Amino acid sequence: MSNFNNIETKLIHGGIDGDKTTGAVNVPIYQTSTYKQAGLGENTGWEYSRTGNPTRAALETLIAELEGGVAGFAFASGMAATTTVLSLFKQGDRIIISSNVYGGTFRVLDKVFKNLGITYSIEDTTDLKLLESKITPDVKAFFVESPANPLLTVTDLAGVAAIAKKHNILTIVDNTFMTPYLQRPIELGADIVVHSATKYLGGHSDLVAGLAVVNSKELAERLAFTQNATGAVLGPFDSFLLIRGIKTLGVRLDRHTENAETIAKYLEKHEAVKHVYYPGLPTAQGYEINKKQAKNGGAMISFELRENYDIKKFFKALKLVSLAESLGGVESLVCHPATMTHASIPKEIREKVGITDGLIRLSVGIEKVDDIIADVNAAIEAAKA
Ligand SMILES: *Cc1c(COP(=O)(O)O)cnc(C)c1O
């Protein structure tokens, strides 16, 4: 553990810094499945790489320190992290999830865990009174995201965690959209944080990975057991890449969020834009709560074009910004929630919750902001009927 408490420094020197044996400033890639034992019962502390690998361990220590938790765990994807965390529950348990939780989280609960007797219910977690009224004896956890996809809905994380504590249930937060640089749910009272490290933590769209952090020794032991038992661990090379990505998280997010604030303000004034969803705008839902619990509004923006703009033409006309799934990389990406991330939701329900056909989600990259704005603006022009 480093003695420097500023997160900007911890991102670079936190966890296990460098290599003691050689002085290498980077943690080596221990590309090994097993470790030689000197004799029966005499090992180096490393036995088999599903159970533990030094490169992965360096990453796990780092993320635990960044989130302010007791222990970290690295997985082969964000969904592997979530699935392993959900495996802590048993038949008869119910999880309350926020209404706009990541689609994959909904899918694994609905199509995998439900068959095993672990059920879920979907609630509007922005309404704390309503949320508390939905707690039944079988509810064992809240699973929330803030801001949540795609309308960047803000949930009061400290408020949710306080209700959970009162009823002796766990709070699990998917912190993918904010990362510990912008928001630390454990400090707000959460028990478990999960990440798709594929996004901002990796940061370069060249890696699929997941992380989890817990706030107690008891949960650490249970999750370590489950991680080893179920085995969806992150490999040594990907662990190295993720440590490498995390080193620049601070500078990347400073630029990502500065760009996002500029673009959100620009879009808000644009005559073609009906509505901008960005938690960093004072007019946004949950602006005050987000300001209290996070450093800023992050770098995800959703906006809705007016009905007389042709969305197909908009996407076709973009030159710099790519139409693609995923988010959080250095390059700006757009997606169309209605036909991409949220296509499985029936149109009437989608429209009711605000995921209209005109909605565009923008993952703001770190290019020169003028270039992103020029590209988006040209595409809006081209989309004019
Ligand atoms: C992408 C994503 C996930 C899933 O992560 P993978 O790495 O794709 O498995 C989970 N939660 C959120 C918020 C995401 O954006």
PDB file of C-alpha atoms in Angstrom, residues 103-212:
ATOM      1  CA  GLY A 103     -28.804  -4.880 -19.987  1.00  0.00           C
ATOM      2  CA  GLY A 104     -26.398  -7.752 -19.363  1.00  0.00           C
ATOM      3  CA  THR A 105     -27.034  -7.584 -15.619  1.00  0.00           C
ATOM      4  CA  PHE A 106     -30.772  -7.808 -16.242  1.00  0.00           C
ATOM      5  CA  ARG A 107     -30.234 -10.680 -18.683  1.00  0.00           C
ATOM      6  CA  VAL A 108     -28.103 -12.817 -16.355  1.00  0.00           C
ATOM      7  CA  LEU A 109     -30.635 -12.355 -13.551  1.00  0.00           C
ATOM      8  CA  ASP A 110     -33.622 -13.012 -15.800  1.00  0.00           C
ATOM      9  CA  LYS A 111     -32.224 -15.907 -17.842  1.00  0.00           C
ATOM     10  CA  VAL A 112     -29.649 -17.567 -15.571  1.00  0.00           C
ATOM     11  CA  PHE A 113     -30.152 -16.823 -11.878  1.00  0.00           C
ATOM     12  CA  LYS A 114     -33.958 -16.927 -11.981  1.00  0.00           C
ATOM     13  CA  ASN A 115     -33.712 -20.576 -13.083  1.00  0.00           C
ATOM     14  CA  LEU A 116     -31.607 -21.245  -9.988  1.00  0.00           C
ATOM     15  CA  GLY A 117     -34.186 -19.684  -7.677  1.00  0.00           C
ATOM     16  CA  ILE A 118     -32.499 -16.304  -7.173  1.00  0.00           C
ATOM     17  CA  THR A 119     -35.114 -13.761  -8.182  1.00  0.00           C
ATOM     18  CA  TYR A 120     -35.093 -10.045  -8.876  1.00  0.00           C
ATOM     19  CA  SER A 121     -37.452  -7.127  -8.961  1.00  0.00           C
ATOM     20  CA  ILE A 122     -36.999  -3.886 -10.841  1.00  0.00           C
ATOM     21  CA  GLU A 123     -37.571  -0.625  -8.978  1.00  0.00           C
ATOM     22  CA  ASP A 124     -37.050   3.084  -9.499  1.00  0.00           C
ATOM     23  CA  THR A 125     -34.065   3.564  -7.180  1.00  0.00           C
ATOM     24  CA  THR A 126     -34.198   7.358  -7.568  1.00  0.00           C
ATOM     25  CA  ASP A 127     -37.207   7.308  -5.224  1.00  0.00           C
ATOM     26  CA  LEU A 128     -35.805   6.226  -1.838  1.00  0.00           C
ATOM     27  CA  LYS A 129     -39.180   6.121  -0.050  1.00  0.00           C
ATOM     28  CA  LEU A 130     -40.625   3.896  -2.747  1.00  0.00           C
ATOM     29  CA  LEU A 131     -37.508   1.722  -2.700  1.00  0.00           C
ATOM     30  CA  GLU A 132     -37.711   1.138   1.039  1.00  0.00           C
ATOM     31  CA  SER A 133     -41.400   0.217   0.753  1.00  0.00           C
ATOM     32  CA  LYS A 134     -40.483  -2.567  -1.700  1.00  0.00           C
ATOM     33  CA  ILE A 135     -38.286  -4.462   0.746  1.00  0.00           C
ATOM     34  CA  THR A 136     -39.695  -7.881   1.592  1.00  0.00           C
ATOM     35  CA  PRO A 137     -38.012 -10.484   3.865  1.00  0.00           C
ATOM     36  CA  ASP A 138     -36.494 -12.283   0.855  1.00  0.00           C
ATOM     37  CA  VAL A 139     -34.700  -9.150  -0.439  1.00  0.00           C
ATOM     38  CA  LYS A 140     -30.993  -9.596   0.216  1.00  0.00           C
ATOM     39  CA  ALA A 141     -29.397  -6.873  -1.917  1.00  0.00           C
ATOM     40  CA  PHE A 142     -29.805  -3.705  -3.960  1.00  0.00           C
ATOM     41  CA  PHE A 143     -27.947  -3.638  -7.272  1.00  0.00           C
ATOM     42  CA  VAL A 144     -27.694  -0.072  -8.558  1.00  0.00           C
ATOM     43  CA  GLU A 145     -25.889   2.121 -11.070  1.00  0.00           C
ATOM     44  CA  SER A 146     -25.414   5.872 -10.972  1.00  0.00           C
ATOM     45  CA  PRO A 147     -25.483   7.476 -13.438  1.00  0.00           C
ATOM     46  CA  ALA A 148     -27.361   4.714 -15.255  1.00  0.00           C
ATOM     47  CA  ASN A 149     -27.576   3.930 -18.936  1.00  0.00           C
ATOM     48  CA  PRO A 150     -28.807   5.447 -21.241  1.00  0.00           C
ATOM     49  CA  LEU A 151     -30.578   8.446 -19.675  1.00  0.00           C
ATOM     50  CA  LEU A 152     -27.797   9.028 -17.125  1.00  0.00           C
ATOM     51  CA  THR A 153     -30.245   8.684 -14.257  1.00  0.00           C
ATOM     52  CA  VAL A 154     -28.722   9.554 -10.895  1.00  0.00           C
ATOM     53  CA  THR A 155     -29.434   7.471  -7.778  1.00  0.00           C
ATOM     54  CA  ASP A 156     -28.537   8.683  -4.289  1.00  0.00           C
ATOM     55  CA  LEU A 157     -25.952   6.022  -3.414  1.00  0.00           C
ATOM     56  CA  ALA A 158     -25.518   7.048   0.234  1.00  0.00           C
ATOM     57  CA  GLY A 159     -29.322   7.083   0.582  1.00  0.00           C
ATOM     58  CA  VAL A 160     -29.666   3.589  -0.892  1.00  0.00           C
ATOM     59  CA  ALA A 161     -26.826   2.243   1.274  1.00  0.00           C
ATOM     60  CA  ALA A 162     -28.397   3.721   4.423  1.00  0.00           C
ATOM     61  CA  ILE A 163     -31.708   1.965   3.700  1.00  0.00           C
ATOM     62  CA  ALA A 164     -29.834  -1.275   2.998  1.00  0.00           C
ATOM     63  CA  LYS A 165     -27.938  -1.080   6.305  1.00  0.00           C
ATOM     64  CA  LYS A 166     -31.164  -0.461   8.219  1.00  0.00           C
ATOM     65  CA  HIS A 167     -32.656  -3.635   6.724  1.00  0.00           C
ATOM     66  CA  ASN A 168     -29.438  -5.651   6.894  1.00  0.00           C
ATOM     67  CA  ILE A 169     -29.131  -6.151   3.147  1.00  0.00           C
ATOM     68  CA  LEU A 170     -26.176  -5.573   0.810  1.00  0.00           C
ATOM     69  CA  THR A 171     -25.644  -2.645  -1.531  1.00  0.00           C
ATOM     70  CA  ILE A 172     -23.907  -3.529  -4.790  1.00  0.00           C
ATOM     71  CA  VAL A 173     -22.944  -0.658  -7.102  1.00  0.00           C
ATOM     72  CA  ASP A 174     -21.875  -0.982 -10.727  1.00  0.00           C
ATOM     73  CA  ASN A 175     -19.402   1.923 -10.888  1.00  0.00           C
ATOM     74  CA  THR A 176     -18.400   1.457 -14.546  1.00  0.00           C
ATOM     75  CA  PHE A 177     -19.606   4.874 -15.744  1.00  0.00           C
ATOM     76  CA  MET A 178     -17.745   6.849 -13.069  1.00  0.00           C
ATOM     77  CA  THR A 179     -14.705   4.814 -11.955  1.00  0.00           C
ATOM     78  CA  PRO A 180     -13.080   5.451  -8.550  1.00  0.00           C
ATOM     79  CA  TYR A 181     -11.495   8.602  -9.960  1.00  0.00           C
ATOM     80  CA  LEU A 182     -14.914  10.271 -10.037  1.00  0.00           C
ATOM     81  CA  GLN A 183     -17.003   8.324  -7.506  1.00  0.00           C
ATOM     82  CA  ARG A 184     -16.234   5.869  -4.682  1.00  0.00           C
ATOM     83  CA  PRO A 185     -19.398   4.013  -3.640  1.00  0.00           C
ATOM     84  CA  ILE A 186     -17.761   2.178  -0.696  1.00  0.00           C
ATOM     85  CA  GLU A 187     -17.030   5.551   0.914  1.00  0.00           C
ATOM     86  CA  LEU A 188     -20.749   6.274   0.457  1.00  0.00           C
ATOM     87  CA  GLY A 189     -21.723   3.078   2.290  1.00  0.00           C
ATOM     88  CA  ALA A 190     -21.848   0.415  -0.439  1.00  0.00           C
ATOM     89  CA  ASP A 191     -20.683  -3.129   0.344  1.00  0.00           C
ATOM     90  CA  ILE A 192     -19.593  -4.282  -3.099  1.00  0.00           C
ATOM     91  CA  VAL A 193     -18.496  -2.370  -6.205  1.00  0.00           C
ATOM     92  CA  VAL A 194     -18.358  -4.004  -9.619  1.00  0.00           C
ATOM     93  CA  HIS A 195     -16.804  -2.701 -12.828  1.00  0.00           C
ATOM     94  CA  SER A 196     -16.695  -3.388 -16.463  1.00  0.00           C
ATOM     95  CA  ALA A 197     -13.002  -2.486 -16.689  1.00  0.00           C
ATOM     96  CA  THR A 198     -13.470  -2.874 -20.441  1.00  0.00           C
ATOM     97  CA  LYS A 199     -14.612   0.759 -20.398  1.00  0.00           C
ATOM     98  CA  TYR A 200     -12.794   3.712 -18.726  1.00  0.00           C
ATOM     99  CA  LEU A 201     -10.420   1.701 -16.517  1.00  0.00           C
ATOM    100  CA  GLY A 202      -8.890  -0.076 -19.529  1.00  0.00           C
ATOM    101  CA  GLY A 203      -9.606   3.041 -21.522  1.00  0.00           C
ATOM    102  CA  HIS A 204      -8.318   2.069 -24.950  1.00  0.00           C
ATOM    103  CA  SER A 205     -11.004  -0.290 -26.302  1.00  0.00           C
ATOM    104  CA  ASP A 206      -8.426  -3.079 -26.494  1.00  0.00           C
ATOM    105  CA  LEU A 207      -9.425  -5.244 -23.547  1.00  0.00           C
ATOM    106  CA  VAL A 208     -12.398  -7.004 -21.939  1.00  0.00           C
ATOM    107  CA  ALA A 209     -12.140  -7.235 -18.141  1.00  0.00           C
ATOM    108  CA  GLY A 210     -14.130  -6.967 -14.925  1.00  0.00           C
ATOM    109  CA  LEU A 211     -13.346  -6.016 -11.336  1.00  0.00           C
ATOM    110  CA  ALA A 212     -15.058  -6.287  -7.976  1.00  0.00           C
TER     111      ALA A 212
END
